[in-house]
Amino acid sequence: MKTLFKTCLLLCLFFVASCSKDTDDDEPEVHNYFMVGDTEYNLQAAVLEYGGSANGSILFDGYLYSLVMYSGGLVYKDLGSEGWTLSGEGNILQFFMFSDTGLSLEAGRYDFYPDEPYPTGTFAFGLYVINWDSAEDDSEAGDLIVSGRVTVAISDDIYEFTIECTGDSGIDVCGYYKGAVRYLNTYNTNAFVSKILKEPELWHFNP
C-alpha cells in the first residue's frame, strides 16, 4: 500500500494486551508496545520534538510537541540543515500535543481536541503506521487517531506514556511506553501548522 506518510513525515520532522499497563520497578525490561485492535506491535524508542510556542498563533495555545514512538528497524537520521527524518522499516505511533511549558512535555492527561485553536492539555491528532518502509514509501496499514487520551508521567528523565485512543476507522488503538526519550528542537513551526494542523487529511492512508 503506497502512502503519503514519507512526505508528511519529512514536513513535520523539520520544524496496554489492554489500554492500560501496570509496571514493576523490579522488572529487568519494560514491555513497550501499542495495539491496533487485537494485534500488538513492539515499540523500542521515543523522540520528543519541540515545535515552538504559539507566539500569537490562532491555531493553538502554549507549546507544540510531536511525540514519536517507533519499533526496532527504524532510526532517526540527521540531514544537517534539512533537519531529521526516520529511516528504515518498522512501526510508528505519533501524537501532536500542546503543553503549558516550553521546557518539556508536561506531565498530565492530553485529550483529543478536534478544533482549532487547540488548547494546552490536548492533542490535535495522532497516527499509527504498520510496517512502513522509508525506501519504498510503502506501508502495510495506517490510520489517523481522532479520539481518546494520552497520559504522561515523568520521573527524573524517564517518561511514561499510556495511550487509550481510537482510530479514524473506529478501531481501538492502545499502548504503553516507559523509558528515556530523546529530545529534538528541529521544527519549523510555521511550516508545520500550515501543512499539518490545517490539512490533517494529508495523513490519511490510501490502500
XYZ file of C-alpha atoms in Angstrom:
207
model
C 0.000 0.000 0.000
C 1.573 3.262 -1.130
C 1.140 6.106 1.337
C 1.718 9.799 1.759
C 3.481 9.116 5.054
C 7.044 9.799 3.897
C 6.215 13.241 2.514
C 4.248 14.265 5.590
C 6.858 12.887 7.987
C 9.603 14.933 6.334
C 7.473 18.051 6.686
C 6.847 17.567 10.375
C 10.398 16.481 11.223
C 11.775 19.708 10.003
C 10.434 22.267 12.087
C -1.617 -1.827 27.294
C -2.777 -6.541 25.858
C -5.173 -3.694 27.220
C -5.482 0.073 27.224
C -3.516 0.289 30.472
C -0.359 -1.427 31.654
C 0.950 -1.886 35.188
C 4.720 -1.871 35.551
C 7.030 -3.221 38.226
C 10.249 -1.354 39.008
C 11.883 -4.732 39.667
C 11.291 -5.934 36.131
C 14.553 -6.020 34.139
C 12.876 -4.817 30.977
C 9.745 -2.760 30.344
C 7.325 -4.037 27.728
C 6.736 -1.097 25.377
C 4.087 -1.626 22.722
C 0.910 -0.440 21.065
C -2.127 -2.391 19.930
C -4.443 -1.881 16.989
C -7.499 -3.938 17.772
C -6.172 -7.303 18.996
C -2.787 -7.046 17.277
C 0.263 -5.960 19.248
C 3.296 -4.111 17.901
C 6.594 -3.534 19.679
C 7.974 -0.081 20.486
C 11.692 0.351 21.063
C 12.451 4.085 21.259
C 10.819 7.504 21.521
C 11.644 11.015 20.399
C 10.054 14.250 21.608
C 10.275 17.016 19.025
C 9.754 20.597 20.168
C 7.719 22.694 17.759
C 7.903 26.111 19.390
C 5.405 28.375 21.112
C 2.081 29.641 19.835
C 3.594 33.151 19.731
C 0.332 34.753 18.691
C -0.819 31.842 16.545
C -4.574 31.472 16.194
C -4.194 27.719 15.655
C -3.011 26.575 19.091
C -2.139 27.664 22.630
C 1.006 27.007 24.634
C 3.811 24.938 23.152
C 3.746 22.353 20.406
C 5.388 18.919 20.660
C 5.432 15.838 18.478
C 5.813 12.555 20.343
C 7.162 9.831 18.044
C 7.431 6.238 19.323
C 8.813 3.598 16.977
C 9.961 -0.003 16.696
C 13.330 -1.559 16.024
C 14.381 -1.295 12.410
C 13.831 2.463 12.318
C 16.425 5.117 13.168
C 16.499 8.901 13.186
C 18.925 10.353 10.660
C 20.440 13.814 10.866
C 20.121 15.533 7.489
C 22.110 18.560 8.606
C 20.496 21.832 7.584
C 17.447 19.907 6.353
C 16.651 18.554 9.831
C 15.916 14.957 10.839
C 13.974 12.061 9.369
C 13.088 8.474 10.222
C 14.723 5.852 8.052
C 14.359 2.091 7.778
C 11.466 -0.331 8.238
C 9.110 -0.614 11.213
C 6.052 0.622 13.084
C 5.341 4.188 14.195
C 2.980 5.782 16.724
C 2.888 9.586 16.787
C 0.930 12.363 18.536
C 0.854 16.157 18.085
C 0.421 17.633 21.567
C 0.136 21.024 23.275
C 1.751 21.740 26.643
C 1.847 24.651 29.102
C 5.649 24.657 29.228
C 8.338 25.069 26.627
C 10.906 23.180 28.697
C 9.437 19.731 28.100
C 6.154 17.976 27.524
C 4.343 18.491 30.832
C 3.074 15.546 32.880
C -0.701 15.079 32.822
C -3.559 13.971 30.620
C -3.824 15.024 26.973
C -7.267 14.577 25.428
C -8.077 14.635 21.743
C -9.444 18.026 20.714
C -10.996 18.345 17.251
C -10.936 22.072 16.542
C -8.531 24.987 16.490
C -7.352 26.791 18.446
C -6.042 23.685 20.196
C -5.760 24.302 23.968
C -2.956 23.039 26.166
C -3.522 19.589 27.641
C -4.798 18.253 24.304
C -3.553 16.586 21.137
C -4.730 17.664 17.695
C -4.490 14.149 16.270
C -2.192 11.175 16.155
C -1.365 8.445 13.709
C -0.013 4.934 13.513
C 1.790 3.231 10.635
C 2.421 -0.508 10.365
C 5.462 -1.942 8.566
C 6.476 1.326 6.972
C 9.462 1.140 4.594
C 11.134 4.511 4.078
C 12.990 3.363 0.968
C 9.796 2.272 -0.778
C 7.497 4.874 0.814
C 5.188 1.928 1.435
C 3.318 0.559 4.443
C 1.009 -2.311 5.290
C -1.572 -0.223 7.146
C -2.107 3.044 8.973
C -4.730 5.464 10.204
C -5.316 8.757 11.930
C -6.062 8.743 15.665
C -9.011 11.045 16.283
C -10.325 10.169 19.745
C -9.102 9.321 23.229
C -6.306 10.372 25.549
C -2.586 10.113 26.193
C -1.461 10.203 29.839
C 2.074 11.400 30.557
C 4.037 10.706 33.762
C 7.625 11.858 34.328
C 10.124 10.724 36.970
C 13.610 12.216 36.654
C 14.420 11.675 32.973
C 12.077 8.710 32.497
C 8.803 9.263 30.655
C 5.750 7.021 30.885
C 3.028 7.222 28.232
C -0.317 5.426 28.458
C -2.372 5.536 25.256
C -6.138 4.957 25.219
C -7.401 6.033 21.815
C -9.488 5.193 18.778
C -8.515 5.377 15.128
C -10.494 7.126 12.431
C -11.764 3.722 11.283
C -13.221 3.045 14.766
C -10.578 0.512 15.864
C -9.121 0.836 19.377
C -5.506 1.998 19.499
C -3.951 1.440 22.917
C -0.406 1.278 24.174
C 2.276 1.841 26.768
C 5.805 3.212 26.684
C 8.235 3.809 29.565
C 11.825 4.909 29.146
C 14.208 7.661 28.205
C 13.055 9.994 25.448
C 15.356 11.744 23.016
C 14.668 15.481 22.718
C 14.978 17.334 19.408
C 14.440 21.020 18.713
C 14.177 20.994 14.937
C 10.705 22.156 13.928
C 9.828 24.991 11.634
C 6.538 25.744 13.398
C 5.066 27.904 10.642
C 5.551 25.187 8.036
C 4.232 22.603 10.479
C 0.958 24.333 11.291
C 0.262 25.352 7.716
C 0.918 21.900 6.230
C -0.249 19.601 9.013
C -2.619 21.185 11.542
C -4.646 22.913 8.849
C -4.616 19.911 6.478
C -4.856 16.740 8.597
C -6.322 14.886 5.639
C -2.723 14.631 4.403
C -2.268 11.906 6.983
C -4.866 9.529 5.586
C -3.505 6.274 4.218
C -4.753 5.042 0.890
C -4.954 1.329 0.015
